[in-house]
């Protein structure tokens, strides 16, 4: 258990160092990569998302007593419910950020993640026999989807100025 916490902390530290390097060199990255300068940030965001999922898996393993392997975690109702909620909260944060910054493409990333949650709910969570886990999952995701609809509408398309 202690090794897992140390490894998670190490991964967070590495991601923070990479984020700091990207931030410090953002102008140079813009020169090197041009319009693709956002890709290091997207890669970093994806790495953070994977790390969050790994931390959820470790938490379910330690607190729920679920063996830490893919098959056991896949069959675990607490893990599936936790992942559904974490993914939906992530989609909520992405869509709110995209709405506030007026980034339509980023908003669609959050919408795609939300669609993945809905597909997961129907294909994986509904196939489980544990009713309470399904109910909690569906209610939590439903409430979060209502929040997404209220707080983060789709940003408008940018109108190109004609010269």
mmCIF file of C-alpha atoms in Angstrom:
data_model
loop_
_atom_site.group_PDB
_atom_site.id
_atom_site.type_symbol
_atom_site.label_atom_id
_atom_site.label_comp_id
_atom_site.label_asym_id
_atom_site.label_seq_id
_atom_site.Cartn_x
_atom_site.Cartn_y
_atom_site.Cartn_z
ATOM 1 C CA UNK A 1 0.000 0.000 0.000
ATOM 2 C CA UNK A 2 2.799 2.405 0.868
ATOM 3 C CA UNK A 3 4.524 1.760 -2.481
ATOM 4 C CA UNK A 4 1.356 2.710 -4.334
ATOM 5 C CA UNK A 5 1.168 6.080 -2.565
ATOM 6 C CA UNK A 6 4.845 6.768 -3.242
ATOM 7 C CA UNK A 7 4.436 5.837 -6.911
ATOM 8 C CA UNK A 8 1.370 8.084 -7.253
ATOM 9 C CA UNK A 9 3.247 10.956 -5.649
ATOM 10 C CA UNK A 10 6.172 10.364 -7.989
ATOM 11 C CA UNK A 11 3.895 10.454 -11.008
ATOM 12 C CA UNK A 12 2.277 13.680 -9.804
ATOM 13 C CA UNK A 13 5.718 15.203 -9.284
ATOM 14 C CA UNK A 14 6.814 14.227 -12.807
ATOM 15 C CA UNK A 15 3.628 15.696 -14.305
ATOM 16 C CA UNK A 16 4.145 18.913 -12.333
ATOM 17 C CA UNK A 17 7.725 19.170 -13.600
ATOM 18 C CA UNK A 18 6.565 18.639 -17.188
ATOM 19 C CA UNK A 19 3.791 21.215 -16.740
ATOM 20 C CA UNK A 20 6.275 23.682 -15.291
ATOM 21 C CA UNK A 21 8.654 23.125 -18.193
ATOM 22 C CA UNK A 22 5.834 23.604 -20.727
ATOM 23 C CA UNK A 23 4.700 26.781 -18.973
ATOM 24 C CA UNK A 24 8.217 28.181 -18.727
ATOM 25 C CA UNK A 25 8.911 27.389 -22.402
ATOM 26 C CA UNK A 26 5.453 28.204 -23.805
ATOM 27 C CA UNK A 27 6.781 30.914 -26.120
ATOM 28 C CA UNK A 28 9.517 28.627 -27.446
ATOM 29 C CA UNK A 29 6.978 25.828 -27.886
ATOM 30 C CA UNK A 30 4.845 28.265 -29.877
ATOM 31 C CA UNK A 31 7.796 29.005 -32.146
ATOM 32 C CA UNK A 32 8.698 25.323 -32.556
ATOM 33 C CA UNK A 33 5.232 23.919 -32.996
ATOM 34 C CA UNK A 34 3.269 26.852 -34.384
ATOM 35 C CA UNK A 35 -0.462 26.228 -34.159
ATOM 36 C CA UNK A 36 0.180 22.763 -32.733
ATOM 37 C CA UNK A 37 1.649 24.280 -29.536
ATOM 38 C CA UNK A 38 -1.424 23.090 -27.630
ATOM 39 C CA UNK A 39 -0.549 19.414 -28.142
ATOM 40 C CA UNK A 40 1.878 19.241 -25.173
ATOM 41 C CA UNK A 41 -0.901 20.618 -22.980
ATOM 42 C CA UNK A 42 -3.405 18.086 -24.317
ATOM 43 C CA UNK A 43 -0.878 15.281 -23.787
ATOM 44 C CA UNK A 44 -0.316 16.494 -20.235
ATOM 45 C CA UNK A 45 -4.083 16.656 -19.621
ATOM 46 C CA UNK A 46 -4.445 13.095 -20.918
ATOM 47 C CA UNK A 47 -1.632 11.931 -18.613
ATOM 48 C CA UNK A 48 -3.365 13.585 -15.644
ATOM 49 C CA UNK A 49 -6.644 11.896 -16.634
ATOM 50 C CA UNK A 50 -4.930 8.493 -16.754
ATOM 51 C CA UNK A 51 -3.291 9.181 -13.378
ATOM 52 C CA UNK A 52 -6.651 10.090 -11.824
ATOM 53 C CA UNK A 53 -8.118 6.812 -13.100
ATOM 54 C CA UNK A 54 -5.166 4.934 -11.650
ATOM 55 C CA UNK A 55 -5.645 6.628 -8.280
ATOM 56 C CA UNK A 56 -9.336 5.648 -8.326
ATOM 57 C CA UNK A 57 -8.341 2.051 -9.090
ATOM 58 C CA UNK A 58 -5.858 2.069 -6.188
ATOM 59 C CA UNK A 59 -8.483 3.534 -3.837
ATOM 60 C CA UNK A 60 -11.026 0.868 -4.771
ATOM 61 C CA UNK A 61 -8.330 -1.781 -4.371
ATOM 62 C CA UNK A 62 -7.285 -0.604 -0.904
ATOM 63 C CA UNK A 63 -10.611 0.527 0.537
ATOM 64 C CA UNK A 64 -12.904 -1.903 -1.264
ATOM 65 C CA UNK A 65 -10.701 -4.975 -1.141
ATOM 66 C CA UNK A 66 -10.920 -5.502 -4.899
ATOM 67 C CA UNK A 67 -7.853 -7.270 -6.325
ATOM 68 C CA UNK A 68 -5.706 -4.889 -8.342
ATOM 69 C CA UNK A 69 -5.988 -6.425 -11.800
ATOM 70 C CA UNK A 70 -7.945 -5.470 -14.878
ATOM 71 C CA UNK A 71 -10.468 -8.302 -14.716
ATOM 72 C CA UNK A 72 -11.357 -7.785 -11.045
ATOM 73 C CA UNK A 73 -11.607 -4.025 -11.410
ATOM 74 C CA UNK A 74 -13.742 -4.414 -14.539
ATOM 75 C CA UNK A 75 -16.190 -6.626 -12.614
ATOM 76 C CA UNK A 76 -16.179 -4.359 -9.545
ATOM 77 C CA UNK A 77 -19.356 -2.308 -9.129
ATOM 78 C CA UNK A 78 -17.701 0.281 -6.836
ATOM 79 C CA UNK A 79 -14.910 0.805 -9.368
ATOM 80 C CA UNK A 80 -17.313 1.169 -12.287
ATOM 81 C CA UNK A 81 -19.505 3.607 -10.340
ATOM 82 C CA UNK A 82 -16.451 5.609 -9.238
ATOM 83 C CA UNK A 83 -15.088 5.800 -12.769
ATOM 84 C CA UNK A 84 -18.474 6.945 -14.087
ATOM 85 C CA UNK A 85 -18.610 9.770 -11.557
ATOM 86 C CA UNK A 86 -14.955 10.773 -12.039
ATOM 87 C CA UNK A 87 -15.320 10.836 -15.831
ATOM 88 C CA UNK A 88 -18.514 12.897 -15.589
ATOM 89 C CA UNK A 89 -16.922 15.388 -13.184
ATOM 90 C CA UNK A 90 -13.996 15.635 -15.613
ATOM 91 C CA UNK A 91 -16.416 16.275 -18.485
ATOM 92 C CA UNK A 92 -18.151 18.934 -16.366
ATOM 93 C CA UNK A 93 -14.846 20.709 -15.674
ATOM 94 C CA UNK A 94 -13.782 20.522 -19.329
ATOM 95 C CA UNK A 95 -17.075 21.892 -20.639
ATOM 96 C CA UNK A 96 -17.180 24.712 -18.078
ATOM 97 C CA UNK A 97 -13.601 25.678 -18.935
ATOM 98 C CA UNK A 98 -14.392 25.528 -22.653
ATOM 99 C CA UNK A 99 -17.516 27.661 -22.253
ATOM 100 C CA UNK A 100 -15.710 30.308 -20.219
ATOM 101 C CA UNK A 101 -12.856 30.499 -22.724
ATOM 102 C CA UNK A 102 -15.101 30.206 -25.773
ATOM 103 C CA UNK A 103 -13.320 27.096 -27.043
ATOM 104 C CA UNK A 104 -15.801 25.074 -29.002
ATOM 105 C CA UNK A 105 -13.392 22.225 -29.856
ATOM 106 C CA UNK A 106 -12.501 21.741 -26.182
ATOM 107 C CA UNK A 107 -16.200 21.692 -25.314
ATOM 108 C CA UNK A 108 -16.634 18.786 -27.740
ATOM 109 C CA UNK A 109 -13.838 16.902 -25.940
ATOM 110 C CA UNK A 110 -15.921 17.133 -22.756
ATOM 111 C CA UNK A 111 -19.053 16.124 -24.661
ATOM 112 C CA UNK A 112 -17.282 13.075 -26.115
ATOM 113 C CA UNK A 113 -16.136 12.064 -22.630
ATOM 114 C CA UNK A 114 -19.712 12.463 -21.401
ATOM 115 C CA UNK A 115 -20.967 10.320 -24.297
ATOM 116 C CA UNK A 116 -18.397 7.673 -23.342
ATOM 117 C CA UNK A 117 -19.816 7.704 -19.800
ATOM 118 C CA UNK A 118 -23.356 7.209 -21.079
ATOM 119 C CA UNK A 119 -22.265 4.325 -23.326
ATOM 120 C CA UNK A 120 -20.348 2.809 -20.385
ATOM 121 C CA UNK A 121 -23.404 3.137 -18.153
ATOM 122 C CA UNK A 122 -25.569 1.205 -20.588
ATOM 123 C CA UNK A 123 -23.048 -1.407 -21.716
ATOM 124 C CA UNK A 124 -21.156 -2.125 -18.502
ATOM 125 C CA UNK A 125 -23.056 -0.799 -15.511
ATOM 126 C CA UNK A 126 -26.471 -2.106 -16.600
ATOM 127 C CA UNK A 127 -25.055 -5.596 -17.069
ATOM 128 C CA UNK A 128 -24.247 -5.792 -13.342
ATOM 129 C CA UNK A 129 -26.735 -7.320 -10.947
ATOM 130 C CA UNK A 130 -26.031 -4.937 -8.050
ATOM 131 C CA UNK A 131 -28.979 -2.563 -8.062
ATOM 132 C CA UNK A 132 -27.639 -0.048 -5.528
ATOM 133 C CA UNK A 133 -24.427 0.544 -7.496
ATOM 134 C CA UNK A 134 -26.408 1.169 -10.664
ATOM 135 C CA UNK A 135 -28.804 3.539 -8.933
ATOM 136 C CA UNK A 136 -25.987 5.589 -7.384
ATOM 137 C CA UNK A 137 -24.127 5.672 -10.684
ATOM 138 C CA UNK A 138 -27.115 6.747 -12.750
ATOM 139 C CA UNK A 139 -28.310 9.380 -10.261
ATOM 140 C CA UNK A 140 -24.833 10.896 -9.819
ATOM 141 C CA UNK A 141 -24.173 11.008 -13.555
ATOM 142 C CA UNK A 142 -27.663 12.385 -14.221
ATOM 143 C CA UNK A 143 -27.244 15.221 -11.711
ATOM 144 C CA UNK A 144 -23.811 16.052 -13.132
ATOM 145 C CA UNK A 145 -25.245 16.050 -16.671
ATOM 146 C CA UNK A 146 -27.890 18.546 -15.539
ATOM 147 C CA UNK A 147 -25.101 20.740 -14.160
ATOM 148 C CA UNK A 148 -23.240 20.514 -17.458
ATOM 149 C CA UNK A 149 -26.356 21.547 -19.352
ATOM 150 C CA UNK A 150 -26.946 24.479 -17.025
ATOM 151 C CA UNK A 151 -23.427 25.836 -16.489
ATOM 152 C CA UNK A 152 -21.752 25.148 -19.812
ATOM 153 C CA UNK A 153 -23.746 25.629 -22.990
ATOM 154 C CA UNK A 154 -21.974 25.091 -26.286
ATOM 155 C CA UNK A 155 -19.813 28.120 -27.125
ATOM 156 C CA UNK A 156 -20.881 29.902 -30.320
ATOM 157 C CA UNK A 157 -18.959 29.511 -33.549
ATOM 158 C CA UNK A 158 -16.492 32.267 -34.196
ATOM 159 C CA UNK A 159 -17.595 34.444 -37.089
ATOM 160 C CA UNK A 160 -14.752 35.099 -39.516
ATOM 161 C CA UNK A 161 -14.289 38.740 -40.308
ATOM 162 C CA UNK A 162 -14.467 39.565 -43.976
ATOM 163 C CA UNK A 163 -11.711 41.892 -45.223
#
